[in-house]
Short mmCIF file of C-alpha atoms in Angstrom, two decimals:
data_model
loop_
_atom_site.label_atom_id
_atom_site.label_comp_id
_atom_site.label_asym_id
_atom_site.label_seq_id
_atom_site.Cartn_x
_atom_site.Cartn_y
_atom_site.Cartn_z
CA UNK A 1 0.02 0.01 0.00
CA UNK A 2 1.28 3.47 -0.82
CA UNK A 3 2.85 5.57 1.91
CA UNK A 4 1.11 8.67 3.29
CA UNK A 5 1.85 11.94 1.43
CA UNK A 6 3.91 14.18 3.66
CA UNK A 7 5.71 17.46 3.10
CA UNK A 8 9.36 17.20 1.94
CA UNK A 9 11.82 16.61 4.75
CA UNK A 10 14.25 19.37 5.68
CA UNK A 11 17.34 17.37 4.80
CA UNK A 12 20.92 18.49 4.66
CA UNK A 13 22.87 18.59 1.36
CA UNK A 14 24.02 15.17 0.05
CA UNK A 15 21.06 13.34 1.79
CA UNK A 16 18.08 12.34 -0.41
CA UNK A 17 14.70 10.64 0.23
CA UNK A 18 12.79 8.04 -1.79
CA UNK A 19 10.22 5.25 -1.59
CA UNK A 20 10.88 1.62 -2.27
CA UNK A 21 8.03 -0.66 -3.21
CA UNK A 22 8.19 -4.07 -1.68
CA UNK A 23 5.82 -6.46 -3.39
CA UNK A 24 6.67 -9.32 -1.06
CA UNK A 25 4.87 -7.80 1.90
CA UNK A 26 2.72 -5.12 0.21
CA UNK A 27 4.59 -2.20 1.83
CA UNK A 28 6.22 0.90 0.54
CA UNK A 29 9.39 1.67 2.49
CA UNK A 30 10.75 5.15 2.88
CA UNK A 31 14.57 5.55 3.04
CA UNK A 32 17.12 8.30 3.26
CA UNK A 33 20.36 7.72 1.43
CA UNK A 34 23.74 9.39 1.05
CA UNK A 35 26.97 8.59 -0.79
CA UNK A 36 25.41 7.22 -3.95
CA UNK A 37 27.37 7.81 -7.14
CA UNK A 38 26.75 6.65 -10.77
CA UNK A 39 29.47 3.97 -10.50
CA UNK A 40 28.41 2.69 -7.09
CA UNK A 41 25.64 0.06 -7.08
CA UNK A 42 22.65 0.90 -4.88
CA UNK A 43 22.10 -2.09 -2.54
CA UNK A 44 18.43 -1.43 -2.14
CA UNK A 45 16.87 -1.77 -5.59
CA UNK A 46 14.72 -4.81 -6.25
CA UNK A 47 16.05 -7.66 -4.07
CA UNK A 48 18.03 -6.40 -1.07
CA UNK A 49 21.77 -6.85 -1.61
CA UNK A 50 24.81 -5.91 0.47
CA UNK A 51 28.00 -4.38 -0.42
CA UNK A 52 31.32 -3.97 1.48
CA UNK A 53 31.01 -0.19 1.03
CA UNK A 54 27.32 0.12 2.19
CA UNK A 55 25.95 0.65 5.70
CA UNK A 56 22.45 0.69 7.02
CA UNK A 57 21.48 2.92 10.00
CA UNK A 58 18.38 1.82 11.94
CA UNK A 59 16.50 4.04 14.36
CA UNK A 60 14.58 3.18 17.51
CA UNK A 61 11.48 4.49 19.33
CA UNK A 62 10.40 7.23 19.06
CA UNK A 63 12.65 8.29 16.19
CA UNK A 64 12.81 8.10 12.42
CA UNK A 65 15.38 7.68 9.63
CA UNK A 66 15.47 11.47 9.84
CA UNK A 67 17.31 11.13 13.18
CA UNK A 68 20.42 10.06 11.17
CA UNK A 69 20.38 13.04 8.84
CA UNK A 70 23.51 14.62 10.48
CA UNK A 71 25.52 11.45 10.61
CA UNK A 72 24.85 10.19 7.02
CA UNK A 73 26.94 12.87 5.18
CA UNK A 74 29.82 12.28 7.48
CA UNK A 75 29.95 8.58 6.78
CA UNK A 76 29.28 9.11 3.05
CA UNK A 77 32.26 11.50 2.87
CA UNK A 78 34.49 8.62 3.85
CA UNK A 79 33.38 6.62 0.77
CA UNK A 80 30.38 4.67 2.09
CA UNK A 81 26.92 4.42 0.68
CA UNK A 82 24.56 5.05 3.61
CA UNK A 83 20.93 4.00 3.94
CA UNK A 84 18.49 4.81 6.72
CA UNK A 85 14.96 3.43 6.50
CA UNK A 86 11.86 4.45 8.42
CA UNK A 87 10.98 1.32 10.28
CA UNK A 88 7.49 -0.22 10.25
CA UNK A 89 4.97 2.03 12.05
CA UNK A 90 7.03 5.15 11.58
CA UNK A 91 7.13 8.13 9.25
CA UNK A 92 6.46 7.57 5.61
CA UNK A 93 6.21 3.78 5.50
CA UNK A 94 3.04 2.40 4.04
CA UNK A 95 0.49 0.05 5.65
CA UNK A 96 0.12 -3.60 4.65
CA UNK A 97 -2.23 -4.34 1.78
CA UNK A 98 -4.24 -6.62 4.02
CA UNK A 99 -4.97 -3.71 6.29
CA UNK A 100 -4.19 -2.85 9.88
CA UNK A 101 -4.34 -5.45 12.70
CA UNK A 102 -7.80 -6.17 14.18
CA UNK A 103 -7.04 -3.96 17.22
CA UNK A 104 -7.44 -0.97 14.91
CA UNK A 105 -10.99 -1.80 14.00
CA UNK A 106 -12.55 -3.55 16.96
CA UNK A 107 -15.53 -2.44 19.04
CA UNK A 108 -13.38 -0.16 21.28
CA UNK A 109 -12.41 2.10 18.34
CA UNK A 110 -14.31 5.03 19.76
CA UNK A 111 -12.44 4.75 23.01
CA UNK A 112 -9.14 4.51 21.06
CA UNK A 113 -10.04 7.67 19.12
CA UNK A 114 -10.83 9.51 22.30
CA UNK A 115 -7.48 8.49 23.74
CA UNK A 116 -5.83 9.66 20.58
CA UNK A 117 -7.44 13.04 20.89
CA UNK A 118 -6.04 13.28 24.47
CA UNK A 119 -2.58 12.37 23.31
CA UNK A 120 -2.38 14.83 20.43
CA UNK A 121 -3.82 17.63 22.52
CA UNK A 122 -1.64 17.71 25.68
CA UNK A 123 -2.05 20.62 28.11
CA UNK A 124 0.47 22.96 26.42
CA UNK A 125 -0.04 21.57 22.91
CA UNK A 126 1.69 18.76 21.03
CA UNK A 127 4.68 20.89 19.85
CA UNK A 128 5.53 21.99 23.47
CA UNK A 129 5.24 18.42 24.72
CA UNK A 130 7.62 17.12 22.05
CA UNK A 131 9.98 20.04 22.62
CA UNK A 132 9.99 19.22 26.36
CA UNK A 133 10.38 15.44 25.76
CA UNK A 134 13.40 15.79 23.47
CA UNK A 135 14.92 18.52 25.64
CA UNK A 136 14.60 16.62 28.94
CA UNK A 137 16.14 13.45 27.51
CA UNK A 138 19.20 15.33 26.16
CA UNK A 139 22.39 16.70 27.68
CA UNK A 140 20.76 20.18 27.46
CA UNK A 141 18.85 19.36 30.65
CA UNK A 142 21.35 19.73 33.51
CA UNK A 143 19.44 17.30 35.79
CA UNK A 144 20.33 14.25 33.67
CA UNK A 145 22.92 12.45 35.88
CA UNK A 146 22.56 8.82 34.91
CA UNK A 147 24.22 6.05 36.95
CA UNK A 148 23.79 2.28 37.30
CA UNK A 149 20.84 1.06 39.30
CA UNK A 150 21.37 -1.71 41.84
CA UNK A 151 18.28 -3.65 40.94
CA UNK A 152 14.89 -3.74 39.17
CA UNK A 153 12.97 -2.68 42.30
CA UNK A 154 10.54 0.25 42.87
CA UNK A 155 12.97 2.04 45.19
CA UNK A 156 15.72 1.94 42.56
CA UNK A 157 13.44 2.97 39.74
CA UNK A 158 12.33 6.06 41.61
CA UNK A 159 15.84 7.44 40.68
CA UNK A 160 14.79 7.58 37.03
CA UNK A 161 13.55 11.02 35.77
CA UNK A 162 9.82 11.59 35.42
CA UNK A 163 10.04 11.13 31.68
CA UNK A 164 10.64 7.50 32.43
CA UNK A 165 8.60 6.93 35.66
CA UNK A 166 5.84 9.54 36.01
CA UNK A 167 4.41 10.72 39.35
CA UNK A 168 1.40 8.64 40.47
CA UNK A 169 -1.28 11.25 39.44
CA UNK A 170 0.45 12.76 36.40
CA UNK A 171 0.32 11.85 32.73
CA UNK A 172 3.43 11.98 30.61
CA UNK A 173 2.57 15.38 29.14
CA UNK A 174 1.83 16.76 32.60
CA UNK A 175 5.15 15.40 33.96
CA UNK A 176 7.06 16.94 31.02
CA UNK A 177 5.22 20.28 31.44
CA UNK A 178 6.05 20.48 35.08
CA UNK A 179 9.77 20.03 34.48
CA UNK A 180 9.82 22.40 31.58
CA UNK A 181 8.09 25.10 33.65
CA UNK A 182 11.15 25.13 35.88
CA UNK A 183 13.77 25.05 33.06
CA UNK A 184 16.12 27.88 32.21
CA UNK A 185 15.21 29.43 28.87
CA UNK A 186 18.89 29.45 27.83
CA UNK A 187 18.99 25.65 28.26
CA UNK A 188 15.96 25.22 26.03
CA UNK A 189 17.72 27.36 23.45
CA UNK A 190 20.62 24.98 23.68
CA UNK A 191 18.48 22.04 22.67
CA UNK A 192 16.94 24.12 19.79
CA UNK A 193 20.48 24.48 18.43
CA UNK A 194 20.65 20.76 17.59
CA UNK A 195 16.94 20.24 17.08
CA UNK A 196 15.25 23.35 15.65
CA UNK A 197 11.48 23.55 15.38
CA UNK A 198 11.60 22.73 11.67
CA UNK A 199 13.27 19.40 12.50
CA UNK A 200 11.05 18.73 15.52
CA UNK A 201 7.95 18.91 13.33
CA UNK A 202 8.94 15.78 11.47
CA UNK A 203 8.51 13.29 14.33
CA UNK A 204 5.74 10.76 15.02
CA UNK A 205 5.67 7.09 15.86
CA UNK A 206 1.99 6.42 16.82
CA UNK A 207 1.28 3.35 14.74
CA UNK A 208 4.35 1.42 15.96
CA UNK A 209 3.51 2.18 19.58
CA UNK A 210 -0.20 1.18 19.13
CA UNK A 211 0.69 -2.15 17.52
CA UNK A 212 3.59 -2.90 19.76
CA UNK A 213 1.47 -2.43 22.93
CA UNK A 214 -1.25 -4.73 21.52
CA UNK A 215 -2.10 -7.29 24.29
CA UNK A 216 -2.58 -10.11 21.80
CA UNK A 217 0.51 -12.42 22.15
CA UNK A 218 -0.03 -13.70 18.67
CA UNK A 219 0.33 -10.30 17.00
CA UNK A 220 2.79 -10.37 14.13
CA UNK A 221 5.13 -7.84 15.63
CA UNK A 222 5.37 -9.89 18.84
CA UNK A 223 6.11 -13.08 16.86
CA UNK A 224 8.85 -11.35 14.90
CA UNK A 225 10.63 -10.27 18.12
CA UNK A 226 10.08 -13.55 19.92
CA UNK A 227 12.14 -15.27 17.21
CA UNK A 228 15.20 -13.60 18.63
CA UNK A 229 14.35 -13.85 22.37
CA UNK A 230 17.32 -15.09 24.34
CA UNK A 231 19.55 -15.35 21.21
CA UNK A 232 23.16 -14.27 21.35
CA UNK A 233 24.26 -11.50 18.94
CA UNK A 234 26.78 -13.13 16.63
CA UNK A 235 27.91 -10.14 14.58
CA UNK A 236 30.54 -7.65 15.72
CA UNK A 237 28.94 -5.06 18.01
CA UNK A 238 29.80 -1.73 19.73
CA UNK A 239 27.78 0.55 21.92
CA UNK A 240 27.67 4.29 21.53
CA UNK A 241 25.68 6.46 23.89
CA UNK A 242 25.55 9.90 25.33
CA UNK A 243 27.11 10.22 28.79
CA UNK A 244 23.82 11.94 29.91
CA UNK A 245 21.51 9.20 28.57
CA UNK A 246 19.60 7.42 31.33
CA UNK A 247 18.58 4.80 28.74
CA UNK A 248 21.94 3.14 29.31
CA UNK A 249 21.06 2.28 32.86
CA UNK A 250 17.26 1.83 32.81
CA UNK A 251 17.72 -2.00 32.80
CA UNK A 252 20.05 -2.83 35.70
CA UNK A 253 22.99 -4.95 34.64
CA UNK A 254 22.44 -4.47 30.86
CA UNK A 255 25.73 -2.64 30.34
CA UNK A 256 27.72 -5.35 32.17
CA UNK A 257 25.87 -8.08 30.24
CA UNK A 258 26.94 -6.46 26.89
CA UNK A 259 30.54 -7.32 27.68
CA UNK A 260 29.93 -10.99 28.24
CA UNK A 261 30.16 -13.74 25.53
CA UNK A 262 26.66 -14.87 26.58
CA UNK A 263 25.12 -11.69 25.00
CA UNK A 264 27.52 -10.68 22.26
CA UNK A 265 29.88 -13.07 20.63
CA UNK A 266 32.17 -10.23 19.40
CA UNK A 267 31.73 -7.04 21.49
CA UNK A 268 34.20 -4.33 20.53
CA UNK A 269 33.71 -1.71 23.19
CA UNK A 270 31.73 1.02 24.82
CA UNK A 271 31.85 4.67 23.69
CA UNK A 272 30.28 7.34 25.83
CA UNK A 273 29.93 10.80 24.27
CA UNK A 274 30.25 13.73 26.60
CA UNK A 275 27.71 16.57 26.13
CA UNK A 276 25.04 14.24 24.69
CA UNK A 277 22.03 12.50 26.08
CA UNK A 278 19.48 10.08 24.52
CA UNK A 279 19.58 11.66 21.08
CA UNK A 280 23.35 11.23 20.73
CA UNK A 281 23.38 11.07 16.87
CA UNK A 282 21.59 14.44 16.71
CA UNK A 283 23.38 16.14 19.63
CA UNK A 284 26.94 15.05 18.71
CA UNK A 285 26.88 13.59 15.12
CA UNK A 286 30.64 13.92 14.57
CA UNK A 287 31.49 11.83 17.57
CA UNK A 288 28.86 9.21 16.63
CA UNK A 289 30.17 9.03 13.03
CA UNK A 290 33.70 8.57 14.45
CA UNK A 291 32.61 5.60 16.60
CA UNK A 292 30.77 4.02 13.67
CA UNK A 293 33.76 4.40 11.45
CA UNK A 294 35.98 2.91 14.16
CA UNK A 295 33.80 -0.18 14.29
CA UNK A 296 33.61 -0.48 10.43
CA UNK A 297 37.37 -0.16 10.03
CA UNK A 298 37.99 -2.75 12.65
CA UNK A 299 36.28 -5.25 10.30
CA UNK A 300 38.17 -4.34 7.18
#
């Protein structure tokens, strides 16, 4: 099924956008690409192919291929063809030809729509909520002081900021609004330097979140993930994160587990980037590109 029509993305020079029709699953995939030249084969035309000079950048929740826009030209300038797709449920990807999952059309649709209205109309407006969410999870918020948690217990989890664990009687937008009301305007301007309003307007990930939180254990997205449950990562791996990112420590013991052969067969190191939080590839793209290139070159 065709992807939704959206305004052109505010992309940097040397990064382009296009759709790829995938007849196998009835989807239209949106990708960003950089580093393509006439004499370099594109690895994503027709059947997916790989090349020693091509690299794929995958985003997580709640981001998009667009989150890699600053890193892509840096990698491409080193001779690589770079592709970043919108993953399923995000951005400009289409919906399956057989329609949305049953949860999207069941008898509770009116309740779902009402909840959607509440989500897209938070107390200070959607734009201010997103600005606050991205700001508070970045190094621009001085109160981000992540550290390892001793255990997965309530007393330990209370150390996480409210954008992870909300106060009992507050919604996520309310928790964000309360923290932002106390923030220094100059700090907010700092986050606007790496995520201006024109870029912030690009973001959404509603469909992925709705499908992923589906309570049906037989849902397709759950089955896809379950295939890999408990499996060791066999390919070479490295971990790059902002020093001010609480996400590194939200699961106690995860960082330590990365360095064991039980989790990663070939783990090649941790890289923490000072002056960056959760959005490290947007806050400090040069350092992220350097870390990626270090991993790539260790394989050559």
